Coordinates of C-alpha atoms in Angstrom, one line a residue:
Chain A
M13 CA -115.5 9.1 69.7
H14 CA -114.6 12.1 67.4
S15 CA -111.1 12.9 66.5
G16 CA -110.9 15.7 69.1
Y17 CA -111.2 13.1 71.9
L18 CA -108.3 11.0 70.5
D19 CA -106.2 14.1 70.2
D20 CA -107.0 15.1 73.8
L21 CA -106.1 11.5 74.9
G22 CA -102.9 11.6 72.9
T23 CA -101.9 14.9 74.5
V24 CA -102.6 13.5 78.0
L25 CA -100.7 10.3 77.4
G26 CA -97.8 12.3 76.1
Q27 CA -97.5 14.1 79.4
Y28 CA -96.9 10.9 81.4
D29 CA -94.5 8.0 81.2
V30 CA -97.0 5.2 81.0
L31 CA -94.5 2.6 79.8
A32 CA -92.3 3.3 82.8
A33 CA -95.2 2.8 85.1
F34 CA -96.0 -0.6 83.5
W35 CA -92.3 -1.5 83.8
V36 CA -92.7 -1.1 87.5
N37 CA -95.5 -3.6 87.6
I38 CA -93.4 -6.0 85.6
Q39 CA -90.5 -5.6 88.0
L40 CA -92.8 -6.1 91.0
T41 CA -94.1 -9.3 89.4
V42 CA -90.7 -10.7 88.5
Y43 CA -89.1 -10.1 91.9
A44 CA -92.2 -11.1 93.9
G45 CA -92.7 -14.1 91.6
I46 CA -89.2 -15.5 92.2
I47 CA -89.5 -15.1 95.9
A48 CA -93.0 -16.6 96.0
L49 CA -91.8 -19.5 93.9
V50 CA -89.0 -20.3 96.3
L51 CA -91.1 -19.7 99.4
G52 CA -94.1 -21.6 98.0
T53 CA -92.0 -24.6 97.1
L54 CA -90.6 -24.7 100.6
L55 CA -94.1 -24.5 102.0
A56 CA -95.3 -27.3 99.7
L57 CA -92.3 -29.4 100.9
M58 CA -93.3 -28.7 104.5
R59 CA -96.9 -29.7 103.8
I60 CA -96.0 -33.0 102.3
S61 CA -93.2 -33.8 104.8
P62 CA -93.4 -36.6 107.3
V63 CA -92.8 -34.1 110.2
P64 CA -96.1 -33.1 111.8
S65 CA -94.9 -29.8 113.1
L66 CA -93.6 -28.8 109.7
R67 CA -96.9 -29.8 108.1
W68 CA -98.8 -27.8 110.7
A69 CA -96.6 -24.7 110.2
G70 CA -97.1 -24.9 106.4
S71 CA -100.8 -25.3 106.5
T72 CA -101.2 -22.5 109.1
Y73 CA -99.2 -20.2 106.9
V74 CA -101.3 -20.9 103.8
T75 CA -104.5 -20.6 105.7
L76 CA -103.5 -17.2 107.2
L77 CA -102.0 -15.6 104.2
R78 CA -104.5 -16.9 101.6
N79 CA -107.4 -15.6 103.6
T80 CA -106.0 -12.1 104.3
P81 CA -106.8 -9.4 101.7
L82 CA -103.6 -8.4 99.8
T83 CA -104.2 -4.7 100.4
I84 CA -104.0 -5.4 104.1
I85 CA -100.8 -7.3 103.7
I86 CA -99.2 -4.6 101.6
V87 CA -100.3 -1.9 104.1
F88 CA -98.9 -4.0 106.9
F89 CA -95.5 -4.3 105.2
V90 CA -95.2 -0.7 104.2
L91 CA -97.0 1.2 107.1
G92 CA -96.7 -1.5 109.8
M93 CA -93.2 -2.9 109.2
W94 CA -91.7 0.3 108.1
G95 CA -93.9 3.1 109.5
Q96 CA -94.4 1.5 113.0
L97 CA -91.5 -0.9 113.4
G98 CA -88.9 1.0 111.4
F99 CA -88.0 -2.0 109.1
T100 CA -86.3 -0.7 106.0
L101 CA -85.1 -2.5 102.9
G102 CA -83.7 0.4 100.9
P103 CA -81.8 3.6 101.1
D104 CA -84.6 5.9 99.9
F105 CA -88.4 6.0 100.1
P106 CA -89.2 4.7 96.6
T107 CA -86.7 1.8 96.9
N108 CA -87.9 1.0 100.3
F109 CA -91.6 1.0 99.4
F110 CA -90.9 -1.0 96.3
R111 CA -89.0 -3.7 98.2
L112 CA -91.5 -3.9 101.0
S113 CA -94.3 -4.2 98.4
V114 CA -92.4 -7.0 96.7
L115 CA -92.1 -8.8 100.0
G116 CA -95.9 -8.3 100.6
L117 CA -96.8 -9.6 97.2
A118 CA -94.4 -12.5 97.6
V119 CA -95.5 -13.8 101.0
Y120 CA -99.2 -13.5 99.8
H121 CA -98.7 -15.4 96.5
A122 CA -96.4 -17.9 98.1
A123 CA -99.5 -19.4 99.7
F124 CA -101.0 -19.9 96.3
V125 CA -97.8 -21.2 94.8
C126 CA -97.7 -23.7 97.6
E127 CA -101.2 -25.0 96.8
A128 CA -100.4 -25.1 93.0
I129 CA -97.4 -27.2 93.7
R130 CA -99.3 -29.4 96.0
S131 CA -101.8 -30.0 93.3
G132 CA -98.9 -30.9 91.1
V133 CA -97.6 -33.3 93.7
N134 CA -101.0 -35.0 93.6
T135 CA -100.5 -35.7 89.9
V136 CA -97.5 -37.8 90.8
P137 CA -98.5 -41.4 91.5
R138 CA -97.7 -42.8 94.9
G139 CA -95.6 -45.5 93.4
Q140 CA -93.0 -43.0 92.3
A141 CA -92.2 -42.1 95.9
E142 CA -92.3 -45.7 96.9
A143 CA -89.8 -46.7 94.2
A144 CA -87.5 -43.8 95.2
R145 CA -87.6 -44.9 98.8
A146 CA -87.1 -48.5 97.8
I147 CA -83.7 -47.7 96.2
G148 CA -82.6 -46.0 99.4
L149 CA -83.4 -42.3 98.8
G150 CA -84.5 -40.4 101.9
F151 CA -87.3 -37.9 102.0
W152 CA -85.4 -34.8 100.7
P153 CA -83.6 -36.6 97.8
T154 CA -86.9 -38.3 96.9
A155 CA -88.6 -34.9 96.8
R156 CA -85.8 -33.2 94.9
L157 CA -85.0 -35.9 92.3
V158 CA -88.3 -37.6 91.8
I159 CA -91.4 -35.9 93.1
L160 CA -90.8 -32.1 92.6
P161 CA -89.6 -32.3 89.0
Q162 CA -92.8 -34.2 88.1
A163 CA -94.9 -32.0 90.4
F164 CA -93.7 -28.8 88.7
R165 CA -94.6 -30.2 85.3
G166 CA -98.0 -31.1 86.6
A167 CA -98.3 -27.6 88.2
V168 CA -97.4 -25.4 85.2
A169 CA -101.0 -24.5 84.5
P170 CA -102.0 -23.7 88.1
L171 CA -98.7 -21.8 88.6
G172 CA -99.5 -19.8 85.4
N173 CA -102.8 -18.8 87.0
V174 CA -100.9 -17.7 90.1
L175 CA -98.5 -15.6 87.9
I176 CA -101.4 -14.0 86.1
A177 CA -103.1 -13.1 89.4
L178 CA -99.7 -11.7 90.6
I179 CA -99.3 -9.5 87.5
K180 CA -102.8 -8.0 88.1
N181 CA -102.3 -7.9 91.9
S182 CA -99.1 -5.9 91.5
T183 CA -101.4 -2.9 91.1
V184 CA -102.1 -3.3 94.9
A185 CA -98.6 -2.0 95.5
A186 CA -100.2 1.4 94.8
A187 CA -101.5 1.0 98.4
G188 CA -97.8 0.9 99.4
S189 CA -97.0 4.2 97.7
V190 CA -95.3 2.5 94.8
A191 CA -95.6 4.5 91.5
E192 CA -97.0 1.8 89.3
A193 CA -99.5 1.7 86.5
S194 CA -102.8 1.8 88.4
G195 CA -101.6 4.7 90.5
L196 CA -100.6 6.6 87.4
M197 CA -104.0 5.9 85.9
R198 CA -105.7 7.3 88.9
E199 CA -103.5 10.4 88.8
M200 CA -104.1 10.9 85.1
I201 CA -107.9 10.5 85.6
E202 CA -107.9 13.1 88.3
N203 CA -106.0 15.6 86.2
S204 CA -107.8 14.9 82.9
S205 CA -111.4 13.9 83.7
S206 CA -112.5 14.6 80.1
V207 CA -110.8 11.5 78.7
I208 CA -111.4 9.0 81.6
L209 CA -112.7 6.2 79.4
G210 CA -109.8 6.6 77.0
I211 CA -107.2 6.5 79.9
F212 CA -109.0 3.5 81.4
L213 CA -109.0 1.6 78.1
V214 CA -105.3 2.2 77.6
F215 CA -104.4 0.8 81.0
A216 CA -106.8 -2.1 80.7
L217 CA -105.3 -2.9 77.3
G218 CA -101.8 -2.7 78.7
F219 CA -102.5 -5.4 81.2
V220 CA -104.2 -7.6 78.6
V221 CA -101.1 -7.3 76.5
I222 CA -98.9 -8.5 79.4
V223 CA -101.2 -11.2 80.7
V224 CA -102.5 -12.9 77.5
P225 CA -99.0 -14.1 76.4
V226 CA -98.4 -15.5 79.9
G227 CA -101.6 -17.5 79.7
L228 CA -100.8 -18.8 76.2
A229 CA -97.2 -19.6 77.2
T230 CA -98.2 -21.6 80.4
T231 CA -100.8 -23.5 78.5
A232 CA -98.3 -24.5 75.8
L233 CA -95.7 -25.4 78.4
S234 CA -98.0 -27.5 80.4
R235 CA -98.7 -29.5 77.3
R236 CA -95.1 -29.8 76.3
W237 CA -93.8 -30.7 79.7
A238 CA -96.6 -33.1 80.6
V239 CA -95.1 -36.3 82.0
A240 CA -96.0 -39.2 79.8
R241 CA -97.2 -42.2 81.9
Chain B
M30 CA -84.9 -77.9 77.3
A31 CA -84.0 -80.8 79.5
D32 CA -80.7 -79.1 80.0
L33 CA -82.4 -76.0 81.2
E34 CA -84.5 -77.9 83.6
V35 CA -81.5 -79.5 85.2
Q36 CA -79.9 -76.1 85.5
T37 CA -82.9 -74.4 87.0
D38 CA -83.9 -77.2 89.4
P39 CA -83.9 -75.4 92.7
S40 CA -82.8 -78.5 94.6
T41 CA -79.4 -78.3 92.9
R42 CA -78.9 -74.8 94.3
S43 CA -77.9 -74.7 98.0
V44 CA -79.2 -72.2 100.5
G45 CA -77.3 -70.5 103.2
D46 CA -77.9 -68.8 106.6
P47 CA -81.2 -67.1 107.5
L48 CA -81.2 -63.7 105.8
V49 CA -84.8 -62.4 106.2
V50 CA -86.5 -63.4 109.4
L51 CA -90.1 -62.4 110.3
E52 CA -91.2 -63.3 113.8
H53 CA -94.7 -62.9 115.2
V54 CA -95.5 -60.0 112.7
D55 CA -98.9 -58.4 113.2
K56 CA -100.5 -55.6 111.2
H57 CA -103.9 -54.0 111.0
F58 CA -105.4 -51.7 108.4
G59 CA -108.0 -50.2 110.7
E60 CA -110.3 -53.0 111.6
L61 CA -108.8 -55.4 109.2
H62 CA -106.1 -57.7 110.7
V63 CA -104.1 -58.0 107.5
L64 CA -101.1 -59.9 108.9
Q65 CA -101.7 -62.3 111.8
D66 CA -98.7 -63.7 113.7
V67 CA -96.7 -64.2 110.6
N68 CA -93.4 -66.2 110.9
L69 CA -91.2 -66.6 107.9
T70 CA -87.5 -67.3 107.5
V71 CA -85.8 -66.8 104.1
H72 CA -82.3 -68.1 103.7
R73 CA -79.5 -66.7 101.6
G74 CA -79.8 -67.8 98.1
E75 CA -83.4 -69.1 98.6
V76 CA -86.3 -68.3 96.3
V77 CA -89.6 -68.2 98.1
V78 CA -92.9 -67.7 96.2
V79 CA -95.8 -66.3 98.2
I80 CA -99.2 -67.2 96.8
G81 CA -102.7 -66.7 98.0
P82 CA -106.1 -65.2 97.1
S83 CA -106.3 -61.4 96.8
G84 CA -106.6 -59.7 100.1
S85 CA -104.7 -62.5 101.8
G86 CA -102.0 -60.1 102.9
K87 CA -99.2 -61.4 100.6
S88 CA -98.4 -58.0 99.1
T89 CA -98.5 -56.3 102.5
L90 CA -96.1 -59.0 103.8
C91 CA -93.8 -58.2 100.9
R92 CA -93.9 -54.5 101.6
T93 CA -93.2 -54.8 105.3
I94 CA -89.8 -56.3 104.5
N95 CA -88.4 -53.0 103.3
R96 CA -90.8 -51.1 105.6
L97 CA -92.9 -49.5 102.9
E98 CA -95.6 -50.8 105.3
T99 CA -95.0 -50.5 109.0
I100 CA -95.9 -53.3 111.4
D101 CA -97.8 -53.2 114.6
S102 CA -95.9 -55.8 116.5
G103 CA -93.3 -58.5 116.0
T104 CA -89.8 -58.3 114.5
I105 CA -88.3 -58.3 111.1
T106 CA -84.5 -58.8 110.8
I107 CA -82.4 -58.7 107.7
D108 CA -79.0 -60.4 108.0
G109 CA -79.5 -60.3 111.8
T110 CA -80.2 -56.6 112.0
P111 CA -83.7 -55.4 112.9
L112 CA -85.4 -53.1 110.4
P113 CA -84.6 -49.5 111.4
E114 CA -87.7 -47.4 112.1
E115 CA -86.8 -44.4 109.9
G116 CA -84.1 -42.0 108.8
R117 CA -80.8 -42.7 107.3
A118 CA -80.5 -46.2 108.7
L119 CA -83.8 -47.2 107.0
A120 CA -82.7 -45.7 103.7
R121 CA -79.4 -47.7 103.9
L122 CA -81.4 -50.8 104.6
R123 CA -83.7 -50.2 101.7
A124 CA -80.7 -49.8 99.4
D125 CA -79.9 -53.4 100.4
V126 CA -83.3 -54.7 99.6
G127 CA -84.3 -54.5 96.0
M128 CA -88.0 -54.1 95.2
V129 CA -90.0 -54.7 92.0
F130 CA -93.5 -53.4 91.9
Q131 CA -96.6 -54.6 90.1
S132 CA -97.0 -51.2 88.3
F133 CA -93.2 -50.9 87.5
N134 CA -93.0 -47.4 89.0
L135 CA -90.2 -46.3 86.8
F136 CA -89.4 -42.6 87.3
A137 CA -91.5 -41.2 84.6
H138 CA -89.5 -38.0 83.9
R139 CA -86.2 -39.8 83.5
S140 CA -84.7 -41.9 80.8
V141 CA -84.3 -45.6 81.2
L142 CA -80.6 -45.2 81.8
D143 CA -81.2 -42.5 84.4
N144 CA -83.7 -44.7 86.2
V145 CA -80.9 -47.3 86.7
T146 CA -78.1 -44.9 87.5
L147 CA -80.0 -42.7 90.0
G148 CA -79.7 -45.0 93.0
P149 CA -76.0 -45.8 92.6
R150 CA -75.2 -42.1 92.0
K151 CA -77.3 -40.5 94.7
V152 CA -77.3 -43.3 97.4
K153 CA -74.0 -45.0 96.9
G154 CA -72.0 -42.1 95.6
A155 CA -70.9 -43.8 92.3
S156 CA -69.5 -41.5 89.7
R157 CA -71.6 -40.8 86.6
S158 CA -69.4 -42.9 84.3
Q159 CA -69.1 -45.8 86.8
A160 CA -72.9 -45.8 87.2
R161 CA -73.4 -45.6 83.5
E162 CA -71.1 -48.5 82.8
Q163 CA -72.9 -50.7 85.4
A164 CA -76.3 -49.6 84.2
T165 CA -75.5 -50.5 80.6
A166 CA -74.3 -53.9 81.7
L167 CA -77.5 -54.5 83.7
L168 CA -79.8 -53.3 80.9
E169 CA -77.9 -55.6 78.6
R170 CA -78.5 -58.5 81.0
V171 CA -82.3 -57.9 81.1
G172 CA -82.3 -57.4 77.3
V173 CA -83.3 -53.7 77.0
A174 CA -79.9 -52.0 76.4
N175 CA -81.1 -50.6 73.1
Q176 CA -83.9 -48.7 74.9
A177 CA -81.5 -46.8 77.3
D178 CA -82.2 -43.3 76.1
K179 CA -86.0 -43.6 75.9
L180 CA -88.5 -42.5 78.5
P181 CA -90.3 -45.3 80.4
A182 CA -93.7 -44.5 78.7
Q183 CA -92.2 -45.3 75.4
L184 CA -91.5 -48.9 76.4
S185 CA -93.8 -51.9 76.6
G186 CA -94.9 -53.1 80.0
G187 CA -92.6 -56.1 79.8
Q188 CA -89.6 -53.8 78.9
Q189 CA -90.5 -51.4 81.7
Q190 CA -90.6 -54.2 84.3
R191 CA -87.2 -55.5 83.1
V192 CA -85.8 -52.0 83.5
A193 CA -87.3 -51.9 87.0
I194 CA -85.5 -55.2 87.8
A195 CA -82.2 -53.6 86.5
R196 CA -82.9 -50.5 88.6
A197 CA -83.2 -52.7 91.7
L198 CA -80.2 -54.8 90.8
A199 CA -78.0 -51.7 90.4
M200 CA -78.0 -51.3 94.2
D201 CA -76.4 -54.8 94.6
P202 CA -79.2 -55.9 96.9
Q203 CA -78.9 -58.8 99.3
V204 CA -82.4 -59.8 98.6
M205 CA -85.0 -58.9 95.9
L206 CA -88.7 -58.5 96.6
F207 CA -91.1 -58.9 93.8
D208 CA -94.7 -57.7 94.4
E209 CA -96.8 -59.4 91.7
P210 CA -94.3 -58.4 89.0
T211 CA -96.3 -59.8 86.1
S212 CA -99.9 -59.1 87.2
A213 CA -100.1 -55.8 85.2
L214 CA -98.6 -57.3 82.1
D215 CA -100.2 -58.4 78.8
P216 CA -99.9 -62.2 78.6
E217 CA -97.4 -62.2 75.8
M218 CA -95.0 -60.1 77.9
I219 CA -95.1 -62.2 81.1
N220 CA -92.5 -64.7 80.0
E221 CA -89.8 -62.2 79.1
V222 CA -90.0 -60.9 82.7
L223 CA -90.2 -64.4 84.2
D224 CA -87.1 -65.4 82.2
V225 CA -85.1 -62.6 83.7
M226 CA -86.3 -63.7 87.2
V227 CA -85.4 -67.3 86.6
S228 CA -81.9 -66.4 85.5
L229 CA -81.6 -64.2 88.6
A230 CA -82.6 -67.2 90.7
E231 CA -80.1 -69.4 88.9
Q232 CA -77.4 -66.9 89.8
G233 CA -78.2 -67.4 93.5
M234 CA -80.1 -64.2 94.3
T235 CA -82.3 -64.4 97.4
M236 CA -85.8 -63.7 96.2
I237 CA -89.2 -63.3 97.8
V238 CA -91.8 -63.3 95.0
V239 CA -95.5 -62.6 95.3
T240 CA -97.0 -64.2 92.2
H241 CA -99.6 -66.5 90.8
E242 CA -97.2 -67.8 88.2
M243 CA -97.1 -71.4 89.0
G244 CA -94.7 -72.1 86.2
F245 CA -92.2 -69.8 87.8
A246 CA -92.7 -71.3 91.2
R247 CA -92.1 -74.8 89.7
R248 CA -89.0 -73.7 87.7
A249 CA -87.3 -71.5 90.3
A250 CA -88.7 -71.6 93.8
H251 CA -87.3 -73.6 96.7
R252 CA -90.5 -73.1 98.7
V253 CA -94.1 -72.0 98.2
V254 CA -95.7 -70.1 101.1
F255 CA -99.5 -70.1 100.9
M256 CA -101.3 -67.2 102.6
D257 CA -105.0 -66.7 103.3
G258 CA -106.8 -64.3 105.6
G259 CA -103.5 -62.7 106.8
Q260 CA -102.0 -66.0 107.9
I261 CA -99.4 -68.3 106.5
V262 CA -101.5 -71.4 106.1
E263 CA -99.0 -73.8 104.5
E264 CA -95.4 -74.0 103.3
A265 CA -94.0 -76.7 101.1
D266 CA -91.7 -77.2 98.1
P267 CA -93.5 -76.3 94.9
E268 CA -94.1 -79.9 93.6
T269 CA -95.7 -81.0 96.9
F270 CA -97.7 -77.8 97.3
F271 CA -99.2 -77.9 93.8
T272 CA -99.8 -81.6 93.7
A273 CA -100.7 -82.5 97.3
P274 CA -101.6 -79.4 99.3
R275 CA -102.3 -80.3 102.9
S276 CA -104.8 -77.6 103.9
A277 CA -108.4 -77.3 102.7
R278 CA -107.9 -73.6 102.0
A279 CA -105.0 -74.3 99.7
R280 CA -106.8 -77.0 97.9
D281 CA -109.8 -74.7 97.4
F282 CA -107.6 -71.9 96.1
L283 CA -105.7 -74.2 93.8
S284 CA -108.9 -75.7 92.4
K285 CA -110.0 -72.2 91.5
I286 CA -106.8 -71.2 89.6
L287 CA -106.0 -74.6 88.1
T288 CA -109.3 -75.3 86.4
H289 CA -108.3 -73.5 83.2

């Protein structure tokens, strides 16, 4: 790559707000991540509960959502829920599309959060629940006070993997007309085809910069929070 | 020492009304008939040791009394009330029945003190300070008060089991179940746990103890129940059982564990 290429790339990058586009991905990730964590925890509780119908509902949800492509879920929320059914979550188009995409990302990743937490629950020995029941705690207090705190600690690494997938999958919101990084990349490539590789590398590097610290942090946390037995 | 023996002689401690009553209890694990028509009455203040070869159903029997294991047929009553099947009533009953496990099962993510205060606070609605005061006294009583702020994994097995006893006692149970409480312990730690159990027996606690510790049975038990193949084969006071067992199966079992 001669210096002319870098100059051209610099000019192209100067014409767009790349950082703002990445910021949208981060926002999509944070909002969807929080909703997915709550929903996924509820699903995991349903799947370990003593009530058969709750267990059935939880596992059906996971099976359905986990096996549907994310693009289809996002398109369903944005075009199906809004376009066909008139379901709106915001006053203007960008806000509406953003929120519907957050919802799509959240319901999809909740299925993976559920399975990550369930794998965490499996790290908690059976005797912990028995001891909790033996002192008179019911199912929910046992789950809340004894099982889940240990399960989350055992699930930090798999939850980190879900978060990493979510960060990268936030680009699928482009299918829901959200102006995020991958959509901007496509636009820049279409307008400046002479520096395609450079544009691609900048965006790839952007995601690496976001994702690598998350992976390092969850690995460190999973070690620090490991429950000593 | 002689003084201690006089104090701990079970015959000097009186027993009261029936507290735990099992009638015609049957249970299967698939094909295995693990409890066969079991009838057992434990009186208030009584210490009953359940002994028998592994797989005889003694642990299962112990676990049915607070319904950690369900039964197929028969009845179990505690203080005249049949065991509730599930829900709040069952949780309330379990609060009344203390349980000590072979593998301690202390809550691994909580401090020793929190392990003891959790039940009183969350089940009985005790205030934090109230629960803390009681827990400190109990930890003192089982000799691990100086470990209160540590996590269970930082304690020895014997210390963990004594904390587990304190955790069960914190609920003021009517009866304590011990499911092989010393089987997972290194030999040098067995006595510190048995000493706590003996002093509990002296204080009149109703206890059902699954154990092979004959020393404990002799020191503290009113009665030994021998199980084999899911049945109660023989019941007798400890001295009679260990010196003159009536059944061939008990003699056979005792010959195997007494030879060393």
